[in-house]
Amino acid sequence: MHQSKNLALMFLLGTFVTGGALGFTADRFLNRDQVCTSKNGASESSRSTLANRLVLSGEQSKALDSILDDRGVQYQRVLEPVRPSLDSVRENARNQIRRMLKDEQRARFEALILEMQDTTRRSKDDT
């Protein structure tokens, strides 16, 4: 009985670590080019910053916009099939965290989650 509990705990720990590594990797991959993402990624000012730093002409800026828009669409296509898995890993980790917290801490954690969702929603609305 004790051995099966240890095995289950090791499985949960392995799932948590794997999920964390996958989430971290996906986040780094998606945000590594943040200076040049836009409508499907980051803010319009990032595009302007890139265009200004590269001293692009108007025509080059339009071409850059098209390239980055297309990249954003491609990112969405690639992520679409794995997004449910990533969401599941994130929710599993959150549930594990909820179980270890005291009531007061859990309330703060829920507020943090809402704050993060609000920030994400705002950044998507800005683009």
PDB file of C-alpha atoms in Angstrom:
ATOM      1  CA  MET A   1       0.000   0.000   0.000  1.00  0.00           C
ATOM      2  CA  HIS A   2       2.793   2.393   0.963  1.00  0.00           C
ATOM      3  CA  GLN A   3       4.649   1.569  -2.242  1.00  0.00           C
ATOM      4  CA  SER A   4       1.608   2.377  -4.410  1.00  0.00           C
ATOM      5  CA  LYS A   5       1.202   5.745  -2.645  1.00  0.00           C
ATOM      6  CA  ASN A   6       4.844   6.524  -3.340  1.00  0.00           C
ATOM      7  CA  LEU A   7       4.407   5.485  -6.961  1.00  0.00           C
ATOM      8  CA  ALA A   8       1.328   7.711  -7.322  1.00  0.00           C
ATOM      9  CA  LEU A   9       3.183  10.606  -5.706  1.00  0.00           C
ATOM     10  CA  MET A  10       6.133  10.117  -8.037  1.00  0.00           C
ATOM     11  CA  PHE A  11       3.754  10.026 -11.014  1.00  0.00           C
ATOM     12  CA  LEU A  12       2.110  13.296  -9.900  1.00  0.00           C
ATOM     13  CA  LEU A  13       5.479  14.897  -9.328  1.00  0.00           C
ATOM     14  CA  GLY A  14       6.671  13.754 -12.749  1.00  0.00           C
ATOM     15  CA  THR A  15       3.499  15.118 -14.353  1.00  0.00           C
ATOM     16  CA  PHE A  16       3.930  18.437 -12.569  1.00  0.00           C
ATOM     17  CA  VAL A  17       7.591  18.769 -13.586  1.00  0.00           C
ATOM     18  CA  THR A  18       6.886  17.744 -17.174  1.00  0.00           C
ATOM     19  CA  GLY A  19       3.959  20.162 -17.392  1.00  0.00           C
ATOM     20  CA  GLY A  20       6.037  22.960 -15.964  1.00  0.00           C
ATOM     21  CA  ALA A  21       8.862  22.312 -18.392  1.00  0.00           C
ATOM     22  CA  LEU A  22       6.466  22.124 -21.331  1.00  0.00           C
ATOM     23  CA  GLY A  23       4.688  25.321 -20.272  1.00  0.00           C
ATOM     24  CA  PHE A  24       7.965  27.150 -19.725  1.00  0.00           C
ATOM     25  CA  THR A  25       9.297  26.030 -23.091  1.00  0.00           C
ATOM     26  CA  ALA A  26       6.112  27.025 -24.909  1.00  0.00           C
ATOM     27  CA  ASP A  27       6.102  30.413 -23.183  1.00  0.00           C
ATOM     28  CA  ARG A  28       9.736  31.084 -24.072  1.00  0.00           C
ATOM     29  CA  PHE A  29       9.166  29.979 -27.650  1.00  0.00           C
ATOM     30  CA  LEU A  30       6.146  32.224 -28.089  1.00  0.00           C
ATOM     31  CA  ASN A  31       7.663  35.248 -26.380  1.00  0.00           C
ATOM     32  CA  ARG A  32      11.218  35.108 -27.681  1.00  0.00           C
ATOM     33  CA  ASP A  33      10.404  37.295 -30.680  1.00  0.00           C
ATOM     34  CA  GLN A  34       8.126  39.630 -28.768  1.00  0.00           C
ATOM     35  CA  VAL A  35       9.895  42.690 -30.151  1.00  0.00           C
ATOM     36  CA  CYS A  36       8.397  41.904 -33.526  1.00  0.00           C
ATOM     37  CA  THR A  37       5.010  40.375 -32.790  1.00  0.00           C
ATOM     38  CA  SER A  38       1.792  42.242 -33.186  1.00  0.00           C
ATOM     39  CA  LYS A  39      -1.868  41.766 -33.958  1.00  0.00           C
ATOM     40  CA  ASN A  40      -1.642  38.089 -33.144  1.00  0.00           C
ATOM     41  CA  GLY A  41       1.021  38.444 -30.470  1.00  0.00           C
ATOM     42  CA  ALA A  42       2.077  41.706 -28.841  1.00  0.00           C
ATOM     43  CA  SER A  43       1.460  45.407 -29.135  1.00  0.00           C
ATOM     44  CA  GLU A  44       1.535  47.610 -32.210  1.00  0.00           C
ATOM     45  CA  SER A  45       4.219  49.735 -30.549  1.00  0.00           C
ATOM     46  CA  SER A  46       6.589  46.754 -30.750  1.00  0.00           C
ATOM     47  CA  ARG A  47       6.231  46.766 -34.516  1.00  0.00           C
ATOM     48  CA  SER A  48       6.837  50.504 -34.586  1.00  0.00           C
ATOM     49  CA  THR A  49       9.897  50.090 -32.402  1.00  0.00           C
ATOM     50  CA  LEU A  50      11.295  47.430 -34.719  1.00  0.00           C
ATOM     51  CA  ALA A  51      10.542  49.479 -37.821  1.00  0.00           C
ATOM     52  CA  ASN A  52      12.134  52.578 -36.286  1.00  0.00           C
ATOM     53  CA  ARG A  53      15.244  50.765 -35.065  1.00  0.00           C
ATOM     54  CA  LEU A  54      15.750  49.190 -38.468  1.00  0.00           C
ATOM     55  CA  VAL A  55      14.934  52.500 -40.192  1.00  0.00           C
ATOM     56  CA  LEU A  56      12.424  50.827 -42.497  1.00  0.00           C
ATOM     57  CA  SER A  57      10.736  52.642 -45.333  1.00  0.00           C
ATOM     58  CA  GLY A  58       6.939  52.735 -45.503  1.00  0.00           C
ATOM     59  CA  GLU A  59       6.930  49.899 -47.992  1.00  0.00           C
ATOM     60  CA  GLN A  60       9.259  47.813 -45.808  1.00  0.00           C
ATOM     61  CA  SER A  61       7.052  48.482 -42.769  1.00  0.00           C
ATOM     62  CA  LYS A  62       4.012  47.195 -44.635  1.00  0.00           C
ATOM     63  CA  ALA A  63       5.952  44.113 -45.713  1.00  0.00           C
ATOM     64  CA  LEU A  64       7.092  43.566 -42.105  1.00  0.00           C
ATOM     65  CA  ASP A  65       3.486  43.838 -40.917  1.00  0.00           C
ATOM     66  CA  SER A  66       2.395  41.219 -43.444  1.00  0.00           C
ATOM     67  CA  ILE A  67       5.210  38.874 -42.473  1.00  0.00           C
ATOM     68  CA  LEU A  68       4.467  39.208 -38.754  1.00  0.00           C
ATOM     69  CA  ASP A  69       0.718  38.831 -39.269  1.00  0.00           C
ATOM     70  CA  ASP A  70       1.334  35.650 -41.238  1.00  0.00           C
ATOM     71  CA  ARG A  71       3.676  34.376 -38.536  1.00  0.00           C
ATOM     72  CA  GLY A  72       1.012  35.019 -35.917  1.00  0.00           C
ATOM     73  CA  VAL A  73      -1.526  33.029 -37.918  1.00  0.00           C
ATOM     74  CA  GLN A  74       0.976  30.178 -38.301  1.00  0.00           C
ATOM     75  CA  TYR A  75       1.690  30.214 -34.543  1.00  0.00           C
ATOM     76  CA  GLN A  76      -2.029  29.920 -33.870  1.00  0.00           C
ATOM     77  CA  ARG A  77      -2.335  26.976 -36.263  1.00  0.00           C
ATOM     78  CA  VAL A  78       0.587  25.186 -34.634  1.00  0.00           C
ATOM     79  CA  LEU A  79      -0.703  25.817 -31.109  1.00  0.00           C
ATOM     80  CA  GLU A  80      -4.338  24.981 -31.791  1.00  0.00           C
ATOM     81  CA  PRO A  81      -3.976  21.204 -31.421  1.00  0.00           C
ATOM     82  CA  VAL A  82      -1.776  21.403 -28.300  1.00  0.00           C
ATOM     83  CA  ARG A  83      -3.533  24.298 -26.534  1.00  0.00           C
ATOM     84  CA  PRO A  84      -6.047  21.979 -24.769  1.00  0.00           C
ATOM     85  CA  SER A  85      -3.143  19.908 -23.432  1.00  0.00           C
ATOM     86  CA  LEU A  86      -1.306  23.013 -22.238  1.00  0.00           C
ATOM     87  CA  ASP A  87      -4.493  24.298 -20.615  1.00  0.00           C
ATOM     88  CA  SER A  88      -4.991  20.942 -18.901  1.00  0.00           C
ATOM     89  CA  VAL A  89      -1.422  20.917 -17.561  1.00  0.00           C
ATOM     90  CA  ARG A  90      -1.848  24.494 -16.286  1.00  0.00           C
ATOM     91  CA  GLU A  91      -5.178  23.695 -14.600  1.00  0.00           C
ATOM     92  CA  ASN A  92      -3.765  20.517 -13.039  1.00  0.00           C
ATOM     93  CA  ALA A  93      -0.850  22.480 -11.571  1.00  0.00           C
ATOM     94  CA  ARG A  94      -3.220  25.175 -10.272  1.00  0.00           C
ATOM     95  CA  ASN A  95      -5.379  22.535  -8.598  1.00  0.00           C
ATOM     96  CA  GLN A  96      -2.327  21.024  -6.919  1.00  0.00           C
ATOM     97  CA  ILE A  97      -1.306  24.473  -5.698  1.00  0.00           C
ATOM     98  CA  ARG A  98      -4.847  25.146  -4.412  1.00  0.00           C
ATOM     99  CA  ARG A  99      -4.773  21.915  -2.382  1.00  0.00           C
ATOM    100  CA  MET A 100      -1.531  22.879  -0.618  1.00  0.00           C
ATOM    101  CA  LEU A 101      -2.609  26.427   0.282  1.00  0.00           C
ATOM    102  CA  LYS A 102      -4.433  27.645   3.355  1.00  0.00           C
ATOM    103  CA  ASP A 103      -7.795  29.385   2.822  1.00  0.00           C
ATOM    104  CA  GLU A 104      -6.343  32.894   2.990  1.00  0.00           C
ATOM    105  CA  GLN A 105      -3.527  31.976   0.612  1.00  0.00           C
ATOM    106  CA  ARG A 106      -5.983  30.299  -1.754  1.00  0.00           C
ATOM    107  CA  ALA A 107      -8.020  33.521  -1.958  1.00  0.00           C
ATOM    108  CA  ARG A 108      -4.852  35.456  -2.855  1.00  0.00           C
ATOM    109  CA  PHE A 109      -3.940  32.818  -5.410  1.00  0.00           C
ATOM    110  CA  GLU A 110      -7.360  33.096  -7.079  1.00  0.00           C
ATOM    111  CA  ALA A 111      -6.985  36.892  -7.173  1.00  0.00           C
ATOM    112  CA  LEU A 112      -3.555  36.463  -8.794  1.00  0.00           C
ATOM    113  CA  ILE A 113      -5.000  34.162 -11.442  1.00  0.00           C
ATOM    114  CA  LEU A 114      -7.727  36.705 -12.234  1.00  0.00           C
ATOM    115  CA  GLU A 115      -5.115  39.456 -12.434  1.00  0.00           C
ATOM    116  CA  MET A 116      -3.000  37.407 -14.855  1.00  0.00           C
ATOM    117  CA  GLN A 117      -6.051  36.623 -16.997  1.00  0.00           C
ATOM    118  CA  ASP A 118      -7.005  40.302 -17.008  1.00  0.00           C
ATOM    119  CA  THR A 119      -3.499  41.314 -18.113  1.00  0.00           C
ATOM    120  CA  THR A 120      -3.529  38.700 -20.881  1.00  0.00           C
ATOM    121  CA  ARG A 121      -6.972  39.782 -22.043  1.00  0.00           C
ATOM    122  CA  ARG A 122      -5.928  43.452 -22.103  1.00  0.00           C
ATOM    123  CA  SER A 123      -2.779  42.732 -24.127  1.00  0.00           C
ATOM    124  CA  LYS A 124      -4.863  40.784 -26.659  1.00  0.00           C
ATOM    125  CA  ASP A 125      -7.394  43.635 -26.864  1.00  0.00           C
ATOM    126  CA  ASP A 126      -4.602  46.160 -27.450  1.00  0.00           C
ATOM    127  CA  THR A 127      -3.409  44.311 -30.524  1.00  0.00           C
TER     128      THR A 127
END
